[in-house]
Structure formats: C-alpha cells, structure tokens
Coordinates of C-alpha atoms in Angstrom, one line a residue:
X178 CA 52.0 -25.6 -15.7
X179 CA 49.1 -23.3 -14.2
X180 CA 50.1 -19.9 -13.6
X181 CA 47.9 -18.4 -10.3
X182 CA 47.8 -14.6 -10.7
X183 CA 46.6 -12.9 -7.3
X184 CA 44.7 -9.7 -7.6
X185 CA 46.2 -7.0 -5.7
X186 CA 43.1 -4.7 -5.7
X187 CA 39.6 -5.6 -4.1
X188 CA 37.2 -6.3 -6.8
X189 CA 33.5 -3.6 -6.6
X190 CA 30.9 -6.2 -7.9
X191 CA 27.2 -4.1 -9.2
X192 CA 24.1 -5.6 -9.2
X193 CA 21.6 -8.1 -8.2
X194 CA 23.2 -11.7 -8.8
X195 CA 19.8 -13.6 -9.1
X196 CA 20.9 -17.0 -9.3
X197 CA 20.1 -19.2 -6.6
X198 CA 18.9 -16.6 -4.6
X199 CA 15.8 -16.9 -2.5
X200 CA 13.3 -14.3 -2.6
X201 CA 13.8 -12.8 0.3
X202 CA 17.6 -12.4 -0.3
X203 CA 16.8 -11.3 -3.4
X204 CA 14.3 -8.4 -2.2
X205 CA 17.4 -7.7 0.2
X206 CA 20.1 -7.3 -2.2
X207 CA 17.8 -5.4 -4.3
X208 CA 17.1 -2.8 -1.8
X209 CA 21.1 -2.0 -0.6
X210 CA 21.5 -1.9 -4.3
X211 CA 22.4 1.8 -6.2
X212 CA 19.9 1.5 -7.9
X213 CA 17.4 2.6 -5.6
X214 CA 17.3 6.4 -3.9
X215 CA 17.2 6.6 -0.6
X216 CA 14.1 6.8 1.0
X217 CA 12.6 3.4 -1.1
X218 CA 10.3 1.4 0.6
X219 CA 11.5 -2.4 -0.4
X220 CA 11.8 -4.3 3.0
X221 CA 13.3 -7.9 2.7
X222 CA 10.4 -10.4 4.8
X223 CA 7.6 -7.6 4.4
X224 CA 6.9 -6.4 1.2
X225 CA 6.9 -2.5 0.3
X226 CA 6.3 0.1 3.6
X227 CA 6.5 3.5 3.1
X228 CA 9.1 5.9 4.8
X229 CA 9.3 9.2 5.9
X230 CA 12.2 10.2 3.7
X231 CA 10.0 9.6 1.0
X232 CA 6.4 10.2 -0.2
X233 CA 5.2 6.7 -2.0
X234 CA 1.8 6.7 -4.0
X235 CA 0.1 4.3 -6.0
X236 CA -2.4 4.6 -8.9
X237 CA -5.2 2.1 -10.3
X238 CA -5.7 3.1 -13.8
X239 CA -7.1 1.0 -16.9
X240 CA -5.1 -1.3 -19.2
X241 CA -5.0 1.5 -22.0
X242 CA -2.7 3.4 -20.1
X243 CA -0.1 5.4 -22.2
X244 CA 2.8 5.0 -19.8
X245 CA 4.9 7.1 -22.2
X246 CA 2.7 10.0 -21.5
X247 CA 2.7 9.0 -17.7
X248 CA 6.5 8.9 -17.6
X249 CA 7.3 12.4 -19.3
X250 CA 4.5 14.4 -16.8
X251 CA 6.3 12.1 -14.0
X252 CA 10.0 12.8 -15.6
X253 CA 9.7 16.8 -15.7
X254 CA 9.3 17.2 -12.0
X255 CA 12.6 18.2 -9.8
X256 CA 12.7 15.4 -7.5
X257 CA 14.0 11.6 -8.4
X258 CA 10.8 9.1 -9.0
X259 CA 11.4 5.8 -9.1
X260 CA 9.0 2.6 -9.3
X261 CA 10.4 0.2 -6.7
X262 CA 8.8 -2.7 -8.3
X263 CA 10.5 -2.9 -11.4
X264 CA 14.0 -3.3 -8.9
X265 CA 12.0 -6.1 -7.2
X266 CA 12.2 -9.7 -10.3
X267 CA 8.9 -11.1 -8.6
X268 CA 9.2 -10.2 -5.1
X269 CA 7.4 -9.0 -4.0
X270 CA 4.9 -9.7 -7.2
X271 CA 3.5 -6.8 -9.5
X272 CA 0.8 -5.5 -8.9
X273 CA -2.2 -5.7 -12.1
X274 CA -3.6 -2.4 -13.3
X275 CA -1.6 -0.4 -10.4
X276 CA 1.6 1.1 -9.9
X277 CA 3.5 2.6 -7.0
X278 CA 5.5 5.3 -7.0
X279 CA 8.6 6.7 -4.9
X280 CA 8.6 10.2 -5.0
X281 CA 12.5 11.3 -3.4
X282 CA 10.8 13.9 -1.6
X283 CA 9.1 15.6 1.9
X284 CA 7.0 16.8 1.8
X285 CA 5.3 16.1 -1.6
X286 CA 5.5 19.5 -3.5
X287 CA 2.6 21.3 -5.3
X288 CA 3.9 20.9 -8.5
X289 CA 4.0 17.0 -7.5
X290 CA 0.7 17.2 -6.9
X291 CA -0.6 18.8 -9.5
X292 CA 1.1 16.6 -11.9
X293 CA -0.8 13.6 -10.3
X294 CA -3.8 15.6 -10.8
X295 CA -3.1 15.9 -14.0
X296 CA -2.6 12.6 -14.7
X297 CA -6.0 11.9 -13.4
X298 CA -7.8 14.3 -15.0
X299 CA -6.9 13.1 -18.2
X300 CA -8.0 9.5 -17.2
X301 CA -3.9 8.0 -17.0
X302 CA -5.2 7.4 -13.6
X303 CA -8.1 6.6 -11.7
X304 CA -7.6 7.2 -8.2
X305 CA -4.6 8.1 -6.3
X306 CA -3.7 6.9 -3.0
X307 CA -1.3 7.8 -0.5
X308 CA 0.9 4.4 0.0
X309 CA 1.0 2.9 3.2
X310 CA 2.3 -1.2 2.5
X311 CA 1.9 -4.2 0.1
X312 CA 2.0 -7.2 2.3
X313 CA 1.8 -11.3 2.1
X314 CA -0.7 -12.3 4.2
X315 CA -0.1 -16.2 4.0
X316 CA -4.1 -18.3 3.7
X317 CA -5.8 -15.0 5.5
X318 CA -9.0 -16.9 4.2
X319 CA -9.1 -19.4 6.4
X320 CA -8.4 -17.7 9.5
X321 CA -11.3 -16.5 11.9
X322 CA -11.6 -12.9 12.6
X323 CA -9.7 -12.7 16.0
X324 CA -7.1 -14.6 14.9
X325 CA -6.9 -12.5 11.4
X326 CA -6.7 -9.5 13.7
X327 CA -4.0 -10.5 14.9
X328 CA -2.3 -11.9 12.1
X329 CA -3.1 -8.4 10.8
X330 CA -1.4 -6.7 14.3
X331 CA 1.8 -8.7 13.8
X332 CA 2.2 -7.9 10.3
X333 CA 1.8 -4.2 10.2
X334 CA 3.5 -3.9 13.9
X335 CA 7.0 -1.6 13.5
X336 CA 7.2 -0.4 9.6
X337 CA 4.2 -1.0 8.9
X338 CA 2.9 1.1 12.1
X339 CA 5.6 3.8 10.3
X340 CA 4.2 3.4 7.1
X341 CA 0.5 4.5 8.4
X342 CA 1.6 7.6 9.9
X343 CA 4.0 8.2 7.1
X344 CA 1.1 8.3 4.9
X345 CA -1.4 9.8 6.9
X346 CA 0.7 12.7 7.0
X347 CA 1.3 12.9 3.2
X348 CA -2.3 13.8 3.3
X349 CA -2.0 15.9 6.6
X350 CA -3.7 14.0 8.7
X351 CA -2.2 14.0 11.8
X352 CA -2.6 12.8 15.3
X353 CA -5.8 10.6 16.2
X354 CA -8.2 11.0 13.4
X355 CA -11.1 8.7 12.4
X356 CA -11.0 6.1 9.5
X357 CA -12.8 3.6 7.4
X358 CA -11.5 0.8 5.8
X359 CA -12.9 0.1 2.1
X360 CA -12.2 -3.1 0.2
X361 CA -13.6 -4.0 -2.8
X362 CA -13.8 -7.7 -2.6
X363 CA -11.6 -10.1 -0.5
X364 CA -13.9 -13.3 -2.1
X365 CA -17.1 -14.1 -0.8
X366 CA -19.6 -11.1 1.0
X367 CA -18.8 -13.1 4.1
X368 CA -15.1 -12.8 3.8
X369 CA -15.2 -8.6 3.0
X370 CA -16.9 -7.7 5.9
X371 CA -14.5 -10.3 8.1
X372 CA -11.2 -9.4 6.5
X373 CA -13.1 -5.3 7.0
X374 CA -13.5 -5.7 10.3
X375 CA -10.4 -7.5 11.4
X376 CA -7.9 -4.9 9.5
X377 CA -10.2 -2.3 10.7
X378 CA -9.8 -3.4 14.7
X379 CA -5.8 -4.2 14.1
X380 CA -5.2 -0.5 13.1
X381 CA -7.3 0.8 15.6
X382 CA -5.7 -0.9 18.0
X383 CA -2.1 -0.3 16.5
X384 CA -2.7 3.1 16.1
X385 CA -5.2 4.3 18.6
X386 CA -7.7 5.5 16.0
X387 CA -11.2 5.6 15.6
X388 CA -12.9 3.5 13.1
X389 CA -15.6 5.6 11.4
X390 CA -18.4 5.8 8.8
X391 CA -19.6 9.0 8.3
X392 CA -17.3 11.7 7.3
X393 CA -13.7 10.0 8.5
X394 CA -10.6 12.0 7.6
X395 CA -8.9 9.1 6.4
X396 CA -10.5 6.4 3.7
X397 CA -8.2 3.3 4.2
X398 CA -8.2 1.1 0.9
X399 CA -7.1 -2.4 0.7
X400 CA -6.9 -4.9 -2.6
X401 CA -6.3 -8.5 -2.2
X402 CA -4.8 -10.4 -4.5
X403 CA -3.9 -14.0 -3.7
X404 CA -2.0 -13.6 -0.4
X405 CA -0.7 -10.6 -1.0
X406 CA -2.5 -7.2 0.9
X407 CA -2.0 -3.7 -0.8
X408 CA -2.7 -0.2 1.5
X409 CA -3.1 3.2 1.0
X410 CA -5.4 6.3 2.1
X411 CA -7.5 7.9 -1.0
X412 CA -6.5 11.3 -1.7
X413 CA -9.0 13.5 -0.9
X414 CA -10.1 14.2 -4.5
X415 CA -10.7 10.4 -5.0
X416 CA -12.7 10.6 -2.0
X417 CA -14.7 13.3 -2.9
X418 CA -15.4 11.7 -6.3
X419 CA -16.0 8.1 -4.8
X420 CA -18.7 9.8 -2.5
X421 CA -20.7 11.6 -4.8
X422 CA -20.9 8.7 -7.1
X423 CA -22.5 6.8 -4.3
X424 CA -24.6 9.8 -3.0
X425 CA -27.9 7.8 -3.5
X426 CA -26.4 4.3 -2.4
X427 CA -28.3 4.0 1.6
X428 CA -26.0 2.8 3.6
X429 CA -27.3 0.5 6.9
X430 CA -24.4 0.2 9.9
X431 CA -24.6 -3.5 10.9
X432 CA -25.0 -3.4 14.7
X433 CA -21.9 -5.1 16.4
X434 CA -22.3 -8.4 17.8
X435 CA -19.4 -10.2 20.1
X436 CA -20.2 -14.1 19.5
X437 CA -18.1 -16.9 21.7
X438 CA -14.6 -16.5 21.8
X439 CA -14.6 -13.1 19.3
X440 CA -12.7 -9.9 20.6
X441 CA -14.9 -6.9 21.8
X442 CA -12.6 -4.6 19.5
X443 CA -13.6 -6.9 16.3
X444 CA -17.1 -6.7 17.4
X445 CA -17.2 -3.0 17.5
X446 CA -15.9 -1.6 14.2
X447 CA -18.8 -0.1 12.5
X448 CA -19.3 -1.2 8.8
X449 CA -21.6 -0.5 6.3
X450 CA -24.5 -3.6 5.4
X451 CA -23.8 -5.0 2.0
X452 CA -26.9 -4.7 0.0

C-alpha cells in the first residue's frame, strides 16, 4: 500500500520560484530574497527607488565595455555592491547600455568615488549619475501635459519623493535647491519639451524646488525607453563636462504660455528652445 511519511521539521525553501509568477510577485519575492543586501532598491508595483541605507548610481557607457575590468575596480572596495537588476528576470526590464549599482553604503566613501572616477576616466563609463528611480509610465505619449503631470505626481509620490532626496543628498545637495530637467529624446521635439515640462512641474511641486536654467545645483536626467522612465542627478563632473561641450550652443528660454485648461505650474517651468 502507500506509505505517508510526515515531516517532523519545517522545511527553509531558497529562492525565487518563477513559475507562474506574475511580475509583480516576482519583483516581490525577489526583493525579501537573501540575495539582496539591505538597503536595495527593488520595489514590487514601482520599479527601482533609491534608499537612504544605500547609495544607488547608474552609468551609461558604450557597448565595448570590459565589465571584467569594471567588476574588479568595483570588487576591491570595502563595502558590498550589488546590481539589483540581475536579481530582477525581466522586471523590471534591463536597461541598454546602462547599469545601476547598489553601493551597501552612507555615505558614499572617497575611495567609492574615486573608483567611479576611475572608471570614467578610462572611458568604462560615460557619465555617472546619482540614482533616483526607474519607473513604468504606462502610454505617457498620449497624455496631455496636465494630465502627465500628474500621472508623473502620483507615480513619484512616497518612494519616489524618498528616492529624490536620497539622491540629492548623495551629491550634497540639500534643502530647496534649483534644478533642470534634461532628456535626451522622449520621440518627437513636441513630445521632449511636453514630457520636460510636465516632470519638471511634478517635482517642483512634489518637492518644493525651483526649476532652473542657468547654473542649477541639481541636473535631473531622464531616459525613456518604451514605457519605462529612468532618473538620476549628473554628478558634478559629468556636469561640468556636459557644459563645456556645449559652451557655444545659445540657448533661447521659451517664454511660458498657459493655454485652456493647462496648469499655471506646467506653464511656468523654464526650458531651453530646441534649435
């Protein structure tokens, strides 16, 4: 006959069962997992938000990276690093010709730093950026600016309110400084300056800051990519090196304009005129 043996002692189960798992669930399991130190940024229904038990950074760099050489500059330093993504099997997605990083410390030490600095220099990298989030932002394209403002305010609203002044004060930047907002493209010209503006009046309003042109103390970069948002401040260096390259580029502020039925606080966020 069949013989039922009863285990005594609790079974520990390790691990990310994947099967049948919706993404969200997944992302969750993922981050109460050992794998990941404390202090990661993985957040089930958001995305990645950085923390202030952590400093999170993430690099563009070219697809002739030698991630070997990344990896052993990365690997000598004292504290833990760890790349949240790689825990994440597609959710939320990985990100093309950047990487984000989770350094297990506060606040991020010189010789952190300088090994970042490093890995610029020698071109591993090219720029750095103070994490902040990488949000979905579900057909952002069709929305009109108030209404991606807001979208924009309800998304970032609790972490990701946490994650901006987590970041800004990776870079010491603290209480209500100025910022701009730089994006690369978000499509057409028309939808830059809208998707600009909106994310530009939803911090502002979120965080009481001042949007800004000239001289900010904190350049706020976003990269779009489908429906997905990434954030983070340029370290100063980047900065520094992203101005001077554009030195000779005149820049024209568009004079605000509040059309029917578009917030005042949309209308006023200064940005440059694309040329």
């Amino acid at each position: 006959g069949l013989v039922e043996k009863v285990l005594e002692n609790s079974l520990k189960v390790t691990g990310v069962v994947q099967r049948q798992l919706a993404s969200e669930s997944l992302a969750l399991a993922t981050a109460t997992a050992d794998t990941l130190p404390e202090g990661h940024p993985v957040l089930p229904g958001l995305g990645l938000a950085a923390t202030e038990q952590a400093v999170d950074v993430w690099a563009t760099h070219e697809s002739s990276i030698r991630i070997r050489k990344v990896e052993r500059i990365l690997g000598s330093l004292l504290c833990p690093v760890s790349q949240p993504l790689m825990h994440c099997k597609g959710w939320p997605p990985a990100l093309r010709g950047k990487k984000w990083f989770t350094f297990h410390e506060r606040p991020l030490q010189p010789s952190t730093r300088a090994a970042l600095e490093t890995l610029q220099r020698n071109g591993s990298f090219s720029t750095l950026h103070a994490a902040v989030a990488y949000l979905q932002l579900e057909d952002w394209q069709n929305l009109s600016l108030e209404t991606l403002q807001q979208h924009l305010v309800d998304r970032l609203r609790g972490p990701g309110v946490k994650a901006l002044r987590a970041a800004a004060a990776v870079l010491e930047v603290t209480g209500g400084p100025c910022f701009y907002v730089q994006c690369k493209s978000a499509g057409s010209q028309e939808q830059t300056l809208v998707f600009r503006r909106a994310l530009a009046a939803a911090v502002s309003e979120l965080m009481d800051w001042i949007p800004e042109i000239k001289n900010p103390h904190l350049t706020l970069s976003v990269h779009l990519k489908d429906d997905w948002m990434l954030l983070g401040f340029v370290f100063p260096k980047a900065a520094a090196e992203a101005k001077a390259k554009t030195a000779k580029v005149k820049v024209v502020p568009s004079e605000p304009t509040v059309g029917p039925g578009q917030s005042a606080a949309a209308a006023e966020i200064p940005l440059p005129e694309v040329t």
